[in-house]
Coordinates of C-alpha atoms in Angstrom, one line a residue:
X1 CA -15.5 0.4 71.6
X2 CA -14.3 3.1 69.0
X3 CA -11.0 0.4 68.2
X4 CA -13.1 -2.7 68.1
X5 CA -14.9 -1.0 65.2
X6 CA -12.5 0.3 63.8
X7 CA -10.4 -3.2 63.5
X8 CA -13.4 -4.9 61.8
X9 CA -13.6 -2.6 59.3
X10 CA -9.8 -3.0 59.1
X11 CA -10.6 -6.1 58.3
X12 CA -13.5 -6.3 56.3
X13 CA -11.6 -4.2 53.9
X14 CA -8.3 -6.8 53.4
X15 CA -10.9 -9.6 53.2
X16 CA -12.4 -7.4 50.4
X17 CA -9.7 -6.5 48.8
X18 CA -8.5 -9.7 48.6
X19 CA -11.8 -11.6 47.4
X20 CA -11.5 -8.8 44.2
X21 CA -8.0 -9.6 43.2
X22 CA -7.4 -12.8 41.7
X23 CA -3.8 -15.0 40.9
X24 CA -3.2 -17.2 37.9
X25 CA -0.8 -18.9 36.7
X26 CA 0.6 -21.5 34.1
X27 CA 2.9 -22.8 31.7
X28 CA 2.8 -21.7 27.7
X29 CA 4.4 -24.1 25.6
X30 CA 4.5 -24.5 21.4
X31 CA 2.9 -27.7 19.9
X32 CA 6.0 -29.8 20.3
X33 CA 5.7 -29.0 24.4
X34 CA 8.9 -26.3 24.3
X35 CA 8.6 -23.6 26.7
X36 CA 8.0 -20.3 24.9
X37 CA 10.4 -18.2 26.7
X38 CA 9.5 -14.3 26.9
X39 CA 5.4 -14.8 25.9
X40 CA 3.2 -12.2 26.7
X41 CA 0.3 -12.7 29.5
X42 CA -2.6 -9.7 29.2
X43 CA -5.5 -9.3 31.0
X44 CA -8.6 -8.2 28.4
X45 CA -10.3 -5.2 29.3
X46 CA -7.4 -4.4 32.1
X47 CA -4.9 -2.0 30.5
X48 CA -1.1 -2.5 32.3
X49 CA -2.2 -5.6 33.5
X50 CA 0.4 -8.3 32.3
X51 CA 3.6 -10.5 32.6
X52 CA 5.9 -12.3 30.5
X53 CA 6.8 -16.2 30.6
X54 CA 10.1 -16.9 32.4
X55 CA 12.8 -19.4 31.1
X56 CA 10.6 -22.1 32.3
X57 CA 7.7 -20.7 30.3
X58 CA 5.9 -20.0 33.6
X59 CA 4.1 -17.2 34.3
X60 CA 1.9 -15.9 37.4
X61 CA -0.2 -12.6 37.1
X62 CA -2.4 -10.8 39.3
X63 CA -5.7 -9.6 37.9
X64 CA -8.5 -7.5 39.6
X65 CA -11.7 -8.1 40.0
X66 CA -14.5 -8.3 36.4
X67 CA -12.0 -9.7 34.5
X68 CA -12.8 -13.1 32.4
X69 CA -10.0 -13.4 29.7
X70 CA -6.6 -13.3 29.4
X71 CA -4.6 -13.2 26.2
X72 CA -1.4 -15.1 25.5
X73 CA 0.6 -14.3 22.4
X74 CA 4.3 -14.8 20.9
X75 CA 6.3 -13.8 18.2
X76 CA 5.6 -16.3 15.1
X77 CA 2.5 -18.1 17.2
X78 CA -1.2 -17.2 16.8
X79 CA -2.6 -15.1 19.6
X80 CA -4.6 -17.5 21.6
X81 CA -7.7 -15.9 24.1
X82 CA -8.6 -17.8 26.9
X83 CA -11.6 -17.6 29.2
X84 CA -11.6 -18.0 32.9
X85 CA -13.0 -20.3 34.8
X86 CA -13.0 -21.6 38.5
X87 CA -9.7 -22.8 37.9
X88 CA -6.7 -20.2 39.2
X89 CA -3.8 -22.4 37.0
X90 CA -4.3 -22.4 32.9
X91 CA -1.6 -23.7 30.6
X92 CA -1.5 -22.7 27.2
X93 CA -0.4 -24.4 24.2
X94 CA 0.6 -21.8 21.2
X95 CA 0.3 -22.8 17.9
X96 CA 2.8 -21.6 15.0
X97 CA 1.6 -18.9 12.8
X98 CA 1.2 -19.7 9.0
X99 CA 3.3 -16.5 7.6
X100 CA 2.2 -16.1 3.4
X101 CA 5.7 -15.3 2.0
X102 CA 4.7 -12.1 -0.6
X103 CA 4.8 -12.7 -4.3
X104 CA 5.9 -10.5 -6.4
X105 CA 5.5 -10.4 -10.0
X106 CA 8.5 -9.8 -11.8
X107 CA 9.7 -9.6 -15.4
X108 CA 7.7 -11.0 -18.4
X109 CA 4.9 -11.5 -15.6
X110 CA 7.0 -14.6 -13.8
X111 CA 5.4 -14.7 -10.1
X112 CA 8.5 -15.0 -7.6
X113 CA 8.9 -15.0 -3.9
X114 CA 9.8 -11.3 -2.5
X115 CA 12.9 -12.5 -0.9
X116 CA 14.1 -14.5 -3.9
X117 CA 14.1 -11.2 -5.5
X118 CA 17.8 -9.8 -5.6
X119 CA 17.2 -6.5 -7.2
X120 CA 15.3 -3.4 -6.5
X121 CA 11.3 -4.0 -6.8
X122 CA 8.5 -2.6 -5.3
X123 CA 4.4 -3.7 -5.3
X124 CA 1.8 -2.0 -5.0
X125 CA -1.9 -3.4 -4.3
X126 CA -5.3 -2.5 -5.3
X127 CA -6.1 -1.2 -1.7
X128 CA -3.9 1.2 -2.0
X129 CA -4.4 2.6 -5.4
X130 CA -8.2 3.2 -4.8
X131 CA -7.4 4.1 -1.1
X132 CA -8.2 8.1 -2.8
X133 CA -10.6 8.2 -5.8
X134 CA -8.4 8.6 -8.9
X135 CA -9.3 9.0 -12.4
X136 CA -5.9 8.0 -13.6
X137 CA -3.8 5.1 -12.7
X138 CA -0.8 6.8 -12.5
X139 CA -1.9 9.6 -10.8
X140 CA -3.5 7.1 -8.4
X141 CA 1.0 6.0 -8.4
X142 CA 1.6 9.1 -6.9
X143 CA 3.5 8.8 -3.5
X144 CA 2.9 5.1 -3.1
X145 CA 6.1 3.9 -4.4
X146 CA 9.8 5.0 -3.5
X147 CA 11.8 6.9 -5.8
X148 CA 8.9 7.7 -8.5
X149 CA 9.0 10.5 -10.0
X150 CA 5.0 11.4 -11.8
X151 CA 4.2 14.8 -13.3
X152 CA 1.7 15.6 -15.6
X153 CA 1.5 17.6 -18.5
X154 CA -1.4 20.2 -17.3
X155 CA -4.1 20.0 -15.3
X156 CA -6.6 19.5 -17.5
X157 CA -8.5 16.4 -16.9
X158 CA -7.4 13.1 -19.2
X159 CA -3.9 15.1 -19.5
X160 CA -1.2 12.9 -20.0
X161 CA 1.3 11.8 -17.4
X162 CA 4.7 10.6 -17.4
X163 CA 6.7 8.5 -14.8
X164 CA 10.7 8.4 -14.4
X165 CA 11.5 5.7 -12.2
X166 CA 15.8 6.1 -12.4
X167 CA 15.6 9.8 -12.9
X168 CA 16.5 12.1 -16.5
X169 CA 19.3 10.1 -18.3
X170 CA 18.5 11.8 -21.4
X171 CA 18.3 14.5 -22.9
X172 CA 16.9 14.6 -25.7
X173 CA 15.8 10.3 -25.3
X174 CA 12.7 9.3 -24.0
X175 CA 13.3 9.1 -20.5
X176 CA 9.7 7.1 -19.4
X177 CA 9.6 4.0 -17.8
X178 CA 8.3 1.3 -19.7
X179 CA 4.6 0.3 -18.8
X180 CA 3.6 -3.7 -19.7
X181 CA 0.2 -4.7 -18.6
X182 CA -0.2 -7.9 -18.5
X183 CA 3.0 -9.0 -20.4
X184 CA 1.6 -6.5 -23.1
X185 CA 4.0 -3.4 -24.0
X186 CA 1.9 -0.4 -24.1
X187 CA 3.4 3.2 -25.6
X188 CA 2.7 5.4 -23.3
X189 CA 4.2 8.6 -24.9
X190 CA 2.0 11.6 -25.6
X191 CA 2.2 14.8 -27.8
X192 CA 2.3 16.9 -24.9
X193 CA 5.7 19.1 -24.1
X194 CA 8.5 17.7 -21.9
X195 CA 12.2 16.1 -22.4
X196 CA 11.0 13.1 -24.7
X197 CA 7.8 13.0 -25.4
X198 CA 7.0 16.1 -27.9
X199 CA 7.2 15.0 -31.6
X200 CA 5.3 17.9 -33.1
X201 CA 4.2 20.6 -30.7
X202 CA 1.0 19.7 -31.2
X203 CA -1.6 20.0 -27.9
X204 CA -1.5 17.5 -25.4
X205 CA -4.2 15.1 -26.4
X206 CA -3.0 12.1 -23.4
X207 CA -1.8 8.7 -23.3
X208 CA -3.1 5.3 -23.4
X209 CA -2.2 4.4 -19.6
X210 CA -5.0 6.6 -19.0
X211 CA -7.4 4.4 -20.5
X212 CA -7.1 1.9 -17.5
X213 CA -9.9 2.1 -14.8
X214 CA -7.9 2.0 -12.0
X215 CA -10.7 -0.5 -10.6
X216 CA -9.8 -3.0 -12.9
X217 CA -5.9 -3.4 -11.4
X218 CA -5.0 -6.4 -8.8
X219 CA -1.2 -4.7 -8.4
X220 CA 1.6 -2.4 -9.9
X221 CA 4.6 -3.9 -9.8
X222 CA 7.9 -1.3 -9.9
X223 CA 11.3 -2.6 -11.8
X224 CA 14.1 -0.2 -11.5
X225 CA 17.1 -1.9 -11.0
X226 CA 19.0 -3.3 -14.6
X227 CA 18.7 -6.6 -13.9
X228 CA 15.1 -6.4 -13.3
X229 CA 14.4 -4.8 -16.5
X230 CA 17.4 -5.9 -19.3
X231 CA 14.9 -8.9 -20.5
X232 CA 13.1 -6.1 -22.2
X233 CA 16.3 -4.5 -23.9
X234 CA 17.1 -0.8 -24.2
X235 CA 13.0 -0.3 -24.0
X236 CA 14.0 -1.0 -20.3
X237 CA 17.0 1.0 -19.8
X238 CA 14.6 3.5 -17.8
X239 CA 12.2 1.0 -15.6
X240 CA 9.8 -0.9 -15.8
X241 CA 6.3 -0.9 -14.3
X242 CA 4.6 -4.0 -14.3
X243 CA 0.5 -3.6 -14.3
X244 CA -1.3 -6.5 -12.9
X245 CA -5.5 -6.9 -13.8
X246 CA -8.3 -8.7 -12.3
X247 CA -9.0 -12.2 -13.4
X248 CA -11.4 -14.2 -12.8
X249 CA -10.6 -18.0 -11.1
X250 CA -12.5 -21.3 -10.8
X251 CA -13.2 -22.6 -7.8
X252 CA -12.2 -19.6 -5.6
X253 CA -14.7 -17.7 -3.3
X254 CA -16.5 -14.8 -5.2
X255 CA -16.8 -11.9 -3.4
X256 CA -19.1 -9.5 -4.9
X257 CA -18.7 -5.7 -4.2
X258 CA -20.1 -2.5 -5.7
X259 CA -18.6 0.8 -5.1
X260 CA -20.0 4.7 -6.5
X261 CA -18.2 7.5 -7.1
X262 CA -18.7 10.2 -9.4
X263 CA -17.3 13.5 -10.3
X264 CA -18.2 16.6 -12.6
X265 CA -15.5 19.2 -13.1
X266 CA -15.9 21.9 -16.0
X267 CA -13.7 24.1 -17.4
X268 CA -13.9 28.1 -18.4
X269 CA -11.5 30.1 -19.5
X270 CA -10.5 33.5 -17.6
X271 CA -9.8 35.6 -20.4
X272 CA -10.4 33.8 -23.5
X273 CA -7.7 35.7 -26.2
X274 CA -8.5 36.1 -30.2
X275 CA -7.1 33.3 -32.8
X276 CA -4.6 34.1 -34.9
X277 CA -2.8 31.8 -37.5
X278 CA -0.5 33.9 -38.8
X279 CA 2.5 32.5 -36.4
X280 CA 2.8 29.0 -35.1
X281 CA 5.0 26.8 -33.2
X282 CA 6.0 25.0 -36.9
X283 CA 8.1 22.0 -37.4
X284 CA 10.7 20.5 -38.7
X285 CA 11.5 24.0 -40.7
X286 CA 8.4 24.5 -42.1
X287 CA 5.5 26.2 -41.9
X288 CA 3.3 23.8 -40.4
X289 CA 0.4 25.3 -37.4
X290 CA -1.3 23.1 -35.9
X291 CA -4.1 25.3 -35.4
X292 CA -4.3 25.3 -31.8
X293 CA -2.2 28.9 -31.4
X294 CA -5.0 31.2 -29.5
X295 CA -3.3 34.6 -28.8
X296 CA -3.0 38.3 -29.9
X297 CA -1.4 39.5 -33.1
X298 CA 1.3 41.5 -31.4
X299 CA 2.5 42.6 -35.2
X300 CA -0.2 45.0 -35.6

């Protein structure tokens, strides 16, 4: 009695087991009815549950029980899901992907294909800039481009910046990389110290590329190879970076979106030392002080 019940549950189990395991199988082919050799078969929701199409484009996987889609993708098609149905053979036909070649705007603003491109160029979108809240564009630069170089005068806020894109050629030149927004040469040098950029000694007082809201950008465009930048002369010796803005466009989708962020820094001084105008930086061998000299009359 003991072995006749144990048989039927024997038995009762395989007949489970195999009513919760299910086999399909198929064909997946392009649009033109070619056999997409090597196309992946996954079972949603089952993870390690799939198969690849043989040379035939065939396939034949074994999926357990609860599960209602399967996914079929290829390299260059569009992922297609499927839903099951009574039906244990589904053939699927992939379509081709559309791939957007990346355009790149290059000098004097001319859009061009990225693989037309022959020399070295690098873009950089608005997601990324704002992907940390940045008060200054370049700033907002900062590790998002290869080989770009960005220091800043002191870390004060609206302190200028400067970006070397070919590294220090120069020096006693001005070794910053040309900055055209929007086909518009900007000067971007600052009275602050550094190989350059100092005319007079005076304090650093900023540049103009931190006038740009960072918001108002659709891409930053890097030149730094010479034939990328010798339309703009010796102004271009040291790179160029090209600064894209938002427009506005008729008959395209308007998406509206409105983002807040705000910040309040302030600063004090730690020891705040007595004026003297006795000695100054000077210039040009004169006795010109520029006022700004705050420190202790050692003299006395």
């Amino acid at each position: 009695m003991k072995e006749i019940v144990f048989s039927f549950f024997l038995l009762f189990g395989c007949i489970s087991l195999t009513v919760a395991q299910r086999t399909i199988s198929g064909k997946v082919t392009d649009s033109a009815g070619e056999a997409l050799i090597g196309a992946n078969v996954t079972a949603k929701g089952a993870a390690g549950t799939g198969t690849i199409a043989d040379i035939d484009g065939m396939y034949s996987l074994k999926i357990p029980a609860g599960i209602t889609k399967l996914v079929f993708s290829y390299t260059g098609y569009d992922a297609k899901e499927v839903t099951l149905d009574a039906s244990n053979v589904i053939n699927v036909v992939l379509v081709e992907g559309m791939l957007l070649d990346e355009v790149v705007v290059t000098a004097l603003g001319i859009k061009r294909n990225a693989r037309e491109v022959a020399y070295a160029n690098q873009k950089v979108n608005s997601e990324e800039l704002l992907s940390l809240p940045n008060k200054n564009t370049l700033e907002a630069l900062r590790g998002k481009a290869a080989g770009v170089k960005i220091t800043t005068a002191s870390g004060s806020v609206g302190a200028s910046s400067r970006i070397v894109l070919r590294g220090e050629s120069s020096l006693t030149g001005n070794n910053n990389a040309l900055i055209v927004v929007d086909g518009i040469p900007i000067d971007n040098n600052s009275t602050s110290g550094g190989s350059g950029q100092a005319q007079d000694g005076y304090a650093d007082y900023g540049n103009r590329f931190n006038d740009i809201n960072p918001s108002d950008i659709e891409s930053v465009t890097v030149l730094k190879g010479p034939a990328a930048t010798s339309v703009y002369g010796s102004r271009g010796a040291a790179g160029v970076v090209l600064v894209t803005t938002k427009k506005g466009g008729s008959g395209s989708k308007t998406n509206f979106k409105v983002g807040i962020n705000s910040s309040y820094s302030r600063e004090k001084a730690y020891v705040l030392l007595k004026r003297q105008d006795r000695f100054g930086q000077g210039y040009d061998n004169a006795h010109l002080d520029s006022g700004e000299n705050w420190s202790l009359d050692f003299t006395n």
